[in-house]
PDB file of C-alpha atoms and ligand atoms in Angstrom:
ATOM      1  CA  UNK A   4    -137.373 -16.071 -67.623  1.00 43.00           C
ATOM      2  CA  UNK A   5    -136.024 -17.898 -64.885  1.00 55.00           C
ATOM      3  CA  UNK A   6    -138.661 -18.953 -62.377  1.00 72.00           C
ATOM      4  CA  UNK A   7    -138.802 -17.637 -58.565  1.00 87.00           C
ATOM      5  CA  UNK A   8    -137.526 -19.941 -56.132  1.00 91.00           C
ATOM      6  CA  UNK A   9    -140.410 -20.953 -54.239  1.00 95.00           C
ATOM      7  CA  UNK A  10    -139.758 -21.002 -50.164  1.00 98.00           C
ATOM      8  CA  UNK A  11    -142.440 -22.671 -47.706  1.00 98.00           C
ATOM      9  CA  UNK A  12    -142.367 -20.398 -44.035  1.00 98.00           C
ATOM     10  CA  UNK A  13    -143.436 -22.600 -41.011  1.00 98.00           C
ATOM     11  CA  UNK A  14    -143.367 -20.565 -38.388  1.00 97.00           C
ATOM     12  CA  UNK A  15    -145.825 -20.559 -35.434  1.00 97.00           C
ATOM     13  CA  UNK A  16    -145.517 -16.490 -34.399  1.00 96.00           C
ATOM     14  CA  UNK A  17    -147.210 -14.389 -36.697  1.00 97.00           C
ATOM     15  CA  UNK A  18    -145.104 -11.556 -36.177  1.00 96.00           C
ATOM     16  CA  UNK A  19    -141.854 -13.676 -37.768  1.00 95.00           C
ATOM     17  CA  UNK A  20    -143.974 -15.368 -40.370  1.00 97.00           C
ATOM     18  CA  UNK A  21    -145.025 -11.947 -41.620  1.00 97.00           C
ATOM     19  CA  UNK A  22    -141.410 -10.591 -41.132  1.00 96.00           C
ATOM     20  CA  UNK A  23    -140.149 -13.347 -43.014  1.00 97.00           C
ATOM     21  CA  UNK A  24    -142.598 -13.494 -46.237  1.00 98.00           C
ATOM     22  CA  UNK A  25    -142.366  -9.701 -46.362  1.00 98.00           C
ATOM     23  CA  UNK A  26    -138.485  -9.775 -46.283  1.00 97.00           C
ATOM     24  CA  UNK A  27    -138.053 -12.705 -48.758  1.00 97.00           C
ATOM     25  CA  UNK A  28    -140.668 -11.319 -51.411  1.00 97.00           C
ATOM     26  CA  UNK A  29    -138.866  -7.987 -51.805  1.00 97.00           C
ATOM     27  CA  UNK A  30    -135.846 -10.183 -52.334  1.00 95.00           C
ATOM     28  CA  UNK A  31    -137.968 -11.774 -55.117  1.00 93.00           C
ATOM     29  CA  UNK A  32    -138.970 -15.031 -53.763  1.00 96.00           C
ATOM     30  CA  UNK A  33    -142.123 -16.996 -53.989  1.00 97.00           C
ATOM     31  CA  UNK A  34    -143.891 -17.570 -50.664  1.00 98.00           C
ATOM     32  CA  UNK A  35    -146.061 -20.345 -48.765  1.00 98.00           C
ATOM     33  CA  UNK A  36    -146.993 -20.209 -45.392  1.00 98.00           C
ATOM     34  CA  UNK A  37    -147.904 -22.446 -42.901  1.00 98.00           C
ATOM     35  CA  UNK A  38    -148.828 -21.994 -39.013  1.00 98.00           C
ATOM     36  CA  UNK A  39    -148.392 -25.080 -37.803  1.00 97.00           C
ATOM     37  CA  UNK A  40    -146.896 -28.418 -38.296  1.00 97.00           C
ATOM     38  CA  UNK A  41    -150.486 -29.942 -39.653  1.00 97.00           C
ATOM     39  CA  UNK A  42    -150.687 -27.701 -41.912  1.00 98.00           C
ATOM     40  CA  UNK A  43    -146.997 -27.866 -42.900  1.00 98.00           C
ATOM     41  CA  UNK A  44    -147.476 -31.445 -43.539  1.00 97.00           C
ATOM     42  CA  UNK A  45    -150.826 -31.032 -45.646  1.00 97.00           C
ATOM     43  CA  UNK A  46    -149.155 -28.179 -47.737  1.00 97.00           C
ATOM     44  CA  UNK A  47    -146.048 -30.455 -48.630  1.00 96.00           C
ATOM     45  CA  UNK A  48    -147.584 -33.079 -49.612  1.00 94.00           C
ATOM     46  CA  UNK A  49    -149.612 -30.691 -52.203  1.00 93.00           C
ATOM     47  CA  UNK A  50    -146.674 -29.149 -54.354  1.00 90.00           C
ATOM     48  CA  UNK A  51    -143.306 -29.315 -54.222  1.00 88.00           C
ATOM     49  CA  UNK A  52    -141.028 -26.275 -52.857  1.00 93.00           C
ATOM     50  CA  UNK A  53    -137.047 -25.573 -53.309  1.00 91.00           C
ATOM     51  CA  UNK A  54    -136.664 -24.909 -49.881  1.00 96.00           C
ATOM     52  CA  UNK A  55    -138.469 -25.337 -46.394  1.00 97.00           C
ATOM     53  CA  UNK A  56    -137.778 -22.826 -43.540  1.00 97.00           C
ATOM     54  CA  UNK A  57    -138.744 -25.108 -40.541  1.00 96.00           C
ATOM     55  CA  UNK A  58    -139.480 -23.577 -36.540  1.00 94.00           C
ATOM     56  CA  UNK A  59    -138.062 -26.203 -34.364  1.00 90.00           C
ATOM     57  CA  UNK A  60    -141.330 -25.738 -32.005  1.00 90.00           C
ATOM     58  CA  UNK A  61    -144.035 -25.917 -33.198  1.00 93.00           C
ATOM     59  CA  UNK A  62    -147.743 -26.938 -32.399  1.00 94.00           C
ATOM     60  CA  UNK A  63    -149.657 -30.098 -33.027  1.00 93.00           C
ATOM     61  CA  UNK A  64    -146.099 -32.058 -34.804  1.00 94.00           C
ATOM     62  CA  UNK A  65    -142.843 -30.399 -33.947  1.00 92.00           C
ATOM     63  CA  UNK A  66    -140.101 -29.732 -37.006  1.00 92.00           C
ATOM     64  CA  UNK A  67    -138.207 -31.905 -34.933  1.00 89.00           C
ATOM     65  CA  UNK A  68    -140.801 -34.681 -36.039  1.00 92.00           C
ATOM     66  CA  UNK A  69    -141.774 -32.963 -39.578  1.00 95.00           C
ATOM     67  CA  UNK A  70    -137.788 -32.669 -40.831  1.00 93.00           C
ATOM     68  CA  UNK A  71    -137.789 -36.371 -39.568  1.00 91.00           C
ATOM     69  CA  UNK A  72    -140.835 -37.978 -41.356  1.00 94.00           C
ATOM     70  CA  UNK A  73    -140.121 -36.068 -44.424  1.00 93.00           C
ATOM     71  CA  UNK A  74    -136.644 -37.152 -44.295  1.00 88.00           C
ATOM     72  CA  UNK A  75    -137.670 -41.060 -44.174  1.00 89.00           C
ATOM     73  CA  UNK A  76    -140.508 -40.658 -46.736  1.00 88.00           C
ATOM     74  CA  UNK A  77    -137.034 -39.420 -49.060  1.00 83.00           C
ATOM     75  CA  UNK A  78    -138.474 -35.804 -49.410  1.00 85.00           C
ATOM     76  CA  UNK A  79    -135.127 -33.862 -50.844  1.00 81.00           C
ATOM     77  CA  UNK A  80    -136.429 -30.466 -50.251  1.00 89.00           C
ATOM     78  CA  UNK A  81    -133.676 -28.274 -48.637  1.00 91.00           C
ATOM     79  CA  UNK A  82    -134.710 -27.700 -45.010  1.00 93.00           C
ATOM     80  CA  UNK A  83    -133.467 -24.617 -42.968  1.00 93.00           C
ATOM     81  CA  UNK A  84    -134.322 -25.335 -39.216  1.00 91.00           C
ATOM     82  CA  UNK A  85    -134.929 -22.042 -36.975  1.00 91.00           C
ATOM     83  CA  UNK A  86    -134.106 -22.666 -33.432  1.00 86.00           C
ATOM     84  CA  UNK A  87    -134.754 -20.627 -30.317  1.00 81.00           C
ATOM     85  CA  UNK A  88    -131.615 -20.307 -27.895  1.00 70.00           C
ATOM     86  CA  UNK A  89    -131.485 -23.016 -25.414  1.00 68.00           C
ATOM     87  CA  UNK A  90    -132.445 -25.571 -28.391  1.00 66.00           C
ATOM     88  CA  UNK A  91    -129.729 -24.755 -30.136  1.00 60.00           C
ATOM     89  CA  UNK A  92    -127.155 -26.393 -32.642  1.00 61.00           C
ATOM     90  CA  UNK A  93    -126.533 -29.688 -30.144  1.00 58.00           C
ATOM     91  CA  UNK A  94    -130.006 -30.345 -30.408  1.00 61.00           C
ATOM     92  CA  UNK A  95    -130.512 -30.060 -34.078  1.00 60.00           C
ATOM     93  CA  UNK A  96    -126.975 -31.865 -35.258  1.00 60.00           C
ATOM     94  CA  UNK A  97    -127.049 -34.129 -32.472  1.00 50.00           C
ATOM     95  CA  UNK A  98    -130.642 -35.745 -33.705  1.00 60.00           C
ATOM     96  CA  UNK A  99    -129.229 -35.878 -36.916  1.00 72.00           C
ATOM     97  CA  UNK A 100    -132.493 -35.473 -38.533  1.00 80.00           C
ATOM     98  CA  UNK A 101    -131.398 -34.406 -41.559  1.00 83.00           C
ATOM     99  CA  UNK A 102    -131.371 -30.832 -42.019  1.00 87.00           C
ATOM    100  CA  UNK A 103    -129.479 -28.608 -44.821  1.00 85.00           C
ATOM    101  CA  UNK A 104    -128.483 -25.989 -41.993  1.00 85.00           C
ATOM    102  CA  UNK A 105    -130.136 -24.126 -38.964  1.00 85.00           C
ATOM    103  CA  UNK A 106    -130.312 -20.772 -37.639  1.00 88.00           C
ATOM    104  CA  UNK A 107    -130.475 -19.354 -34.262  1.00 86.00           C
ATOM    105  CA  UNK A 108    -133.249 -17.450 -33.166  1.00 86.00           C
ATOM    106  CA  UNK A 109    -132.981 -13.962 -33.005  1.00 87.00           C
ATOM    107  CA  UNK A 110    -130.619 -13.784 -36.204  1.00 90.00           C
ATOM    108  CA  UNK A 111    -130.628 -10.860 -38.795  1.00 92.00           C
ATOM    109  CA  UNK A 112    -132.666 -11.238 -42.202  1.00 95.00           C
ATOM    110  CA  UNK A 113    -129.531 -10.873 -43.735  1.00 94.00           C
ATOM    111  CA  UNK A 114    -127.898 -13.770 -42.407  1.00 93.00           C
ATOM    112  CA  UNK A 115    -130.971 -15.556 -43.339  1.00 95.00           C
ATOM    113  CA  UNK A 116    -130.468 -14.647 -47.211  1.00 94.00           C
ATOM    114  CA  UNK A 117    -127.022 -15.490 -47.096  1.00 91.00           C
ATOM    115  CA  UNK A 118    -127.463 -19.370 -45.597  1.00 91.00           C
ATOM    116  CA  UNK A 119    -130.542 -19.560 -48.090  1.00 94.00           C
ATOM    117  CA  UNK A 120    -128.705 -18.186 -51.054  1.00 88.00           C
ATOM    118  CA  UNK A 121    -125.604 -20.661 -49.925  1.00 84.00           C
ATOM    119  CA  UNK A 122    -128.043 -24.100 -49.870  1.00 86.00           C
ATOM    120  CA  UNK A 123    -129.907 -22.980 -53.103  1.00 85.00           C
ATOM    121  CA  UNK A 124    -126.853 -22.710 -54.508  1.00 76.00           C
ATOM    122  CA  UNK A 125    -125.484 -25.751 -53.249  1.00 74.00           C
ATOM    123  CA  UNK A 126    -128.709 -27.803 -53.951  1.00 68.00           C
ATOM    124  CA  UNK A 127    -129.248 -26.349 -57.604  1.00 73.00           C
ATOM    125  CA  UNK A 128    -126.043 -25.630 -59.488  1.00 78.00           C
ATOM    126  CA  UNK A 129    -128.559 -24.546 -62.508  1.00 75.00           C
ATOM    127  CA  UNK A 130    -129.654 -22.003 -60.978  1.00 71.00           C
ATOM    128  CA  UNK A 131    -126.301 -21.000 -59.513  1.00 73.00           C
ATOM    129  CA  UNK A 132    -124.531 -20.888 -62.521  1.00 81.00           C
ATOM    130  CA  UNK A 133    -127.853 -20.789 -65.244  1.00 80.00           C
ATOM    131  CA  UNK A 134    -127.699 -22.702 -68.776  1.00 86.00           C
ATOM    132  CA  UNK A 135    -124.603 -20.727 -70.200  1.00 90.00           C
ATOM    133  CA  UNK A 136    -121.586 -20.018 -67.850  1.00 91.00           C
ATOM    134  CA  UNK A 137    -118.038 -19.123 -68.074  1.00 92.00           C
ATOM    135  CA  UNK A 138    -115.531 -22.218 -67.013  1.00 94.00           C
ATOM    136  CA  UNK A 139    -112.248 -21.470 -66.781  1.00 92.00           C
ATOM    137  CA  UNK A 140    -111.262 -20.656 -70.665  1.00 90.00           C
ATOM    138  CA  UNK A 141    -114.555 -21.987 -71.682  1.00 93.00           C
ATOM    139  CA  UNK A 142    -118.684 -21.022 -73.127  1.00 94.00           C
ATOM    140  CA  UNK A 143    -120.517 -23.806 -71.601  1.00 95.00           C
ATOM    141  CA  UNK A 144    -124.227 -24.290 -73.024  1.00 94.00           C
ATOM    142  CA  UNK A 145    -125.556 -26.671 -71.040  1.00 92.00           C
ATOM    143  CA  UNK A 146    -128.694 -26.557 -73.225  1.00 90.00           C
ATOM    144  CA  UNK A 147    -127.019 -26.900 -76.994  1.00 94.00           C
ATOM    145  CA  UNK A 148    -124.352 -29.054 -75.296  1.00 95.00           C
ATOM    146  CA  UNK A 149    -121.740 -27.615 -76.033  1.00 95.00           C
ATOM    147  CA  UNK A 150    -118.456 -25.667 -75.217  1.00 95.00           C
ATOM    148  CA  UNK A 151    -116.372 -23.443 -77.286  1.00 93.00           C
ATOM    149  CA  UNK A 152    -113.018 -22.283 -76.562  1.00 86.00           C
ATOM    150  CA  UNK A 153    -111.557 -19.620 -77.781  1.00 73.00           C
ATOM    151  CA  UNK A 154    -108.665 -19.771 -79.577  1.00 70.00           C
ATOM    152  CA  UNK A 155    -106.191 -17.643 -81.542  1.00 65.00           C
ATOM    153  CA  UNK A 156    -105.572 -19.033 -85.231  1.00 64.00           C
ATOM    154  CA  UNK A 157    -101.934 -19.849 -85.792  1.00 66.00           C
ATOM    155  CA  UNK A 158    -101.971 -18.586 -89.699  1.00 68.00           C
ATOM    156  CA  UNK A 159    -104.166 -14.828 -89.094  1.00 68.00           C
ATOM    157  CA  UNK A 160    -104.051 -14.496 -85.662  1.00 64.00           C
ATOM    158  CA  UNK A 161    -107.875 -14.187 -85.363  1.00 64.00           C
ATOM    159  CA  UNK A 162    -109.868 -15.457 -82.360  1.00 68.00           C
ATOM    160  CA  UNK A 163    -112.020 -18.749 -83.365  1.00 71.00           C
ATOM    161  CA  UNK A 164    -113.794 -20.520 -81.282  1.00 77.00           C
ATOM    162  CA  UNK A 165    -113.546 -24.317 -81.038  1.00 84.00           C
ATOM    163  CA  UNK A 166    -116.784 -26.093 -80.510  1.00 91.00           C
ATOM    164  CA  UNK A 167    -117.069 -28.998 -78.426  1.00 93.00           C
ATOM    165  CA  UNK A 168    -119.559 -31.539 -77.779  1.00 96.00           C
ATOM    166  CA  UNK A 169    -120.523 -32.937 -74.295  1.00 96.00           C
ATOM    167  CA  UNK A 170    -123.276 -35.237 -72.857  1.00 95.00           C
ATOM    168  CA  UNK A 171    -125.813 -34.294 -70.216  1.00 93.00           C
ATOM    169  CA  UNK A 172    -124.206 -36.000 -67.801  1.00 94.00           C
ATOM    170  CA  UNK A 173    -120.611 -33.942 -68.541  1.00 96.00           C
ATOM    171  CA  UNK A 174    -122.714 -30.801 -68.654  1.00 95.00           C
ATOM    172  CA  UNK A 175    -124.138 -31.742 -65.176  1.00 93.00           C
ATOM    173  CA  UNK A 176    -120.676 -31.991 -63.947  1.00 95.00           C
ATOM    174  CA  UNK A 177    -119.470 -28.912 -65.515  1.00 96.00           C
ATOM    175  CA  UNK A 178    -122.363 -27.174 -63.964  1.00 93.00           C
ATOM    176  CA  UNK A 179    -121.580 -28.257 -60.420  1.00 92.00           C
ATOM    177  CA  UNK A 180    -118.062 -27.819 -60.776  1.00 94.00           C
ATOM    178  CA  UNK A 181    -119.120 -23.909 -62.057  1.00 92.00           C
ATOM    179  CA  UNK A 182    -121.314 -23.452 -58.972  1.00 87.00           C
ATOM    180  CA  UNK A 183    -118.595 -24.591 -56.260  1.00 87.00           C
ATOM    181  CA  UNK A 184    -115.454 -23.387 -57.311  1.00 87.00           C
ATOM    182  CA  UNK A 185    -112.824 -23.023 -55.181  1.00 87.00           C
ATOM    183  CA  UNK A 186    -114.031 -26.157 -53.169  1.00 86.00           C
ATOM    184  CA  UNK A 187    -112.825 -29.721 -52.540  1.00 90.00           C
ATOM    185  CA  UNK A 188    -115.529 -31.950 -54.370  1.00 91.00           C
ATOM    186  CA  UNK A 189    -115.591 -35.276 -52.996  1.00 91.00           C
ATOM    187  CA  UNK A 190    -116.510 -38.241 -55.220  1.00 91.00           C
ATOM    188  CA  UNK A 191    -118.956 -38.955 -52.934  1.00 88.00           C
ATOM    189  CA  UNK A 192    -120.520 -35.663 -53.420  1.00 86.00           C
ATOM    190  CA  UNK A 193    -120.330 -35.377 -57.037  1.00 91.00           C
ATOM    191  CA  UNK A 194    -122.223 -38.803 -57.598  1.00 90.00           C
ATOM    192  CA  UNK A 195    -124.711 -37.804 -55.199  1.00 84.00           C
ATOM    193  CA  UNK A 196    -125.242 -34.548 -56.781  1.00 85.00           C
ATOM    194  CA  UNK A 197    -125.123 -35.661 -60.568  1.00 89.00           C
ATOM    195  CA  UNK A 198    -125.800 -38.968 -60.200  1.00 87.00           C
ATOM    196  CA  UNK A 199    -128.211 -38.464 -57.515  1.00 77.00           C
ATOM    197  CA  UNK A 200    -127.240 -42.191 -55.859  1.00 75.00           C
ATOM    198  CA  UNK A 201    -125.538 -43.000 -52.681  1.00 76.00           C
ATOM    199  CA  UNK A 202    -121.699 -43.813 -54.142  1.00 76.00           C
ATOM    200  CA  UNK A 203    -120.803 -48.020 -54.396  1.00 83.00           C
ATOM    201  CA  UNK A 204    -117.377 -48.809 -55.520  1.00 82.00           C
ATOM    202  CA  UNK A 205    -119.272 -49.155 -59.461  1.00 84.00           C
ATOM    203  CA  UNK A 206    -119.830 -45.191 -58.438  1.00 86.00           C
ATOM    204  CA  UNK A 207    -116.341 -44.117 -57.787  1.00 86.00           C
ATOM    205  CA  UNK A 208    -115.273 -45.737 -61.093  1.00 90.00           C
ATOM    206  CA  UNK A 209    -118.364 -44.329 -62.896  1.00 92.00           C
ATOM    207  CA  UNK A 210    -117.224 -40.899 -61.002  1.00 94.00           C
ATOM    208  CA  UNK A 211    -113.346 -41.083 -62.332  1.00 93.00           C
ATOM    209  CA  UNK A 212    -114.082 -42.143 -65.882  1.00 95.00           C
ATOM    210  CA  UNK A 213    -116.547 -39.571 -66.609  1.00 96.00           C
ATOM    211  CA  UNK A 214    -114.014 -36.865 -65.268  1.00 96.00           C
ATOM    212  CA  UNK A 215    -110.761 -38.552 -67.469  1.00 96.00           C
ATOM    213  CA  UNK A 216    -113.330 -38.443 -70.522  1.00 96.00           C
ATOM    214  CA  UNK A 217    -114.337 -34.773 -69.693  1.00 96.00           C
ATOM    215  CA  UNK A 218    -110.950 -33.415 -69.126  1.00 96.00           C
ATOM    216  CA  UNK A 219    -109.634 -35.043 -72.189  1.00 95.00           C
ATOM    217  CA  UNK A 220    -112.446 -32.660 -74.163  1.00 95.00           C
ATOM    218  CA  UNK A 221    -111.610 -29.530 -71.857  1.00 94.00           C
ATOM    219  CA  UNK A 222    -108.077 -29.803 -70.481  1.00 93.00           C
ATOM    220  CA  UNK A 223    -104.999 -28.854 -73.182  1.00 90.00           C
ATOM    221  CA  UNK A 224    -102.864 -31.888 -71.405  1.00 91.00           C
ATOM    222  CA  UNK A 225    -105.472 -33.988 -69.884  1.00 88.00           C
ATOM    223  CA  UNK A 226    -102.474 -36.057 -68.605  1.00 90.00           C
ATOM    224  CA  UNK A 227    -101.766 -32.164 -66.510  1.00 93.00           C
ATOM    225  CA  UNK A 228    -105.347 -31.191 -65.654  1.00 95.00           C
ATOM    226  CA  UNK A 229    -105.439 -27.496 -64.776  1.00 95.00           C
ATOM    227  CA  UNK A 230    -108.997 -26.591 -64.871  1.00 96.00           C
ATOM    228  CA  UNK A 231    -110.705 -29.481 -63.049  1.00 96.00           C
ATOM    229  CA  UNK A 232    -107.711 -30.808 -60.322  1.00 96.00           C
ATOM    230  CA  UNK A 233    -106.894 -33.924 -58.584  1.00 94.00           C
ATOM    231  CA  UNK A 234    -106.584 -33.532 -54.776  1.00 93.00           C
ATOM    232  CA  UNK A 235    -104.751 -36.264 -53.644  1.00 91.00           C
ATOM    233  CA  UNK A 236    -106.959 -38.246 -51.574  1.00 89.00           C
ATOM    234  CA  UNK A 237    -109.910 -35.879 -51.345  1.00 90.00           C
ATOM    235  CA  UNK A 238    -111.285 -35.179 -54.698  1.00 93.00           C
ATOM    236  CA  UNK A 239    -111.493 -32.327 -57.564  1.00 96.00           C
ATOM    237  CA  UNK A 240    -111.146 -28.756 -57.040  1.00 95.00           C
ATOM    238  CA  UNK A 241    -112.304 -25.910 -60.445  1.00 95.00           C
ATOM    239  CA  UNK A 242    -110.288 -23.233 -58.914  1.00 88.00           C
ATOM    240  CA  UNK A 243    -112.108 -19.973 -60.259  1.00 83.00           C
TER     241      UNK A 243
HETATM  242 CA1   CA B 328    -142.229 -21.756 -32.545  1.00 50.98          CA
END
């Protein structure tokens, strides 16, 4: 069974704390709260959570400062900020203090889930996509390792399915790929994702030969690609 994400609240007011947990449980999340930024700080550096819904003001250390320290001690947590009007967007981008996305206070629970669901998603393509997707004309098992394609046999005419072998790191790919389709992927991005490493020129080459080698197991004319493109000067697109 695939395990709840697990969502720390800080949140000052009581009334949106309580709003929030109540909301996010019934859509079958796990979650921590914490009143203040103390205790924020104390919980965090407890356990580990896949994302952090941070008030902008708050008492005894600010987000502001929290989202900051965190940031520097290399914490990768997805952070959501909440602003109040008046603090808005300006504040938060302009500091730079490395946030996933914020929200402005009052905004609908809705629009909460969506911009959660969207950095989950972007964050963790496994649990986007899970361990055995659809990709393009492919089965991926990213747990066996493997991809099958179906095929139809020349001589009966019967479906059979071609198995492929990948490596971790081409299943990491595909997996990424599979959870942003329709979406310029920069090199930069995809070694920071799967490689989890700021890119060097060694990671742009590292980047391009892993993608020749994978689309010469997935593509029918790797020399063509169709399933994972080139965009000139940008990076890969799956279009899905
Ligand atoms: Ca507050």
């Amino acid at each position: 069974m695939e395990q709840k994400a697990h969502i720390l609240i800080v949140e000052d007011e009581q009334k949106i704390r309580t709003a929030l947990t109540d909301f996010l449980e019934f859509h079958d999340f796990k979650i921590t709260e914490a009143a203040d930024g103390l205790e924020a700080e104390r919980t965090v550096a407890k356990r580990r959570f896949d994302l952090i819904l941070l008030d902008l003001m708050l008492p005894k250390i600010s987000g502001e400062q929290l989202c900051t320290r965190w940031r520097r001690d290399g914490m990768q947590t997805p952070i959501i900020m909440l602003t109040a009007k008046g603090q808005q967007k300006e504040k938060v981008m302009g500091l730079n203090i490395g946030a996933d996305d914020y929200i402005t206070k009052p905004f609908s629970l809705e629009e909460l889930l969506a911009r959660i669901k969207a950095v989950l998603r972007r964050i963790d393509p496994a649990r986007a996509v899970g361990q055995t997707f659809k990709f393009a004309d492919l089965d991926v098992d990213i747990a066996a390792l493997k991809i099958k394609r179906t095929r139809a046999c020349a001589t009966t005419g019967a479906d059979k399915k071609k198995e492929i072998e990948i490596t971790k790191r081409e299943a990491a790919i595909l997996q990424y790929f599979a959870a942003n389709p329709n979406r310029v992927i920069s090199r930069e991005e995809l070694y920071k994702e799967v490689w989890e490493e700021t890119m060097t020129e060694l990671g742009t080459r590292t980047t391009d030969m892993h993608i020749a080698k994978l689309r010469s197991k997935i593509e029918k004319n790797s020399a063509d690609p169709q399933i994972i493109k080139t965009v000139r000067g940008a990076g890969y697109k799956y279009e899905n």
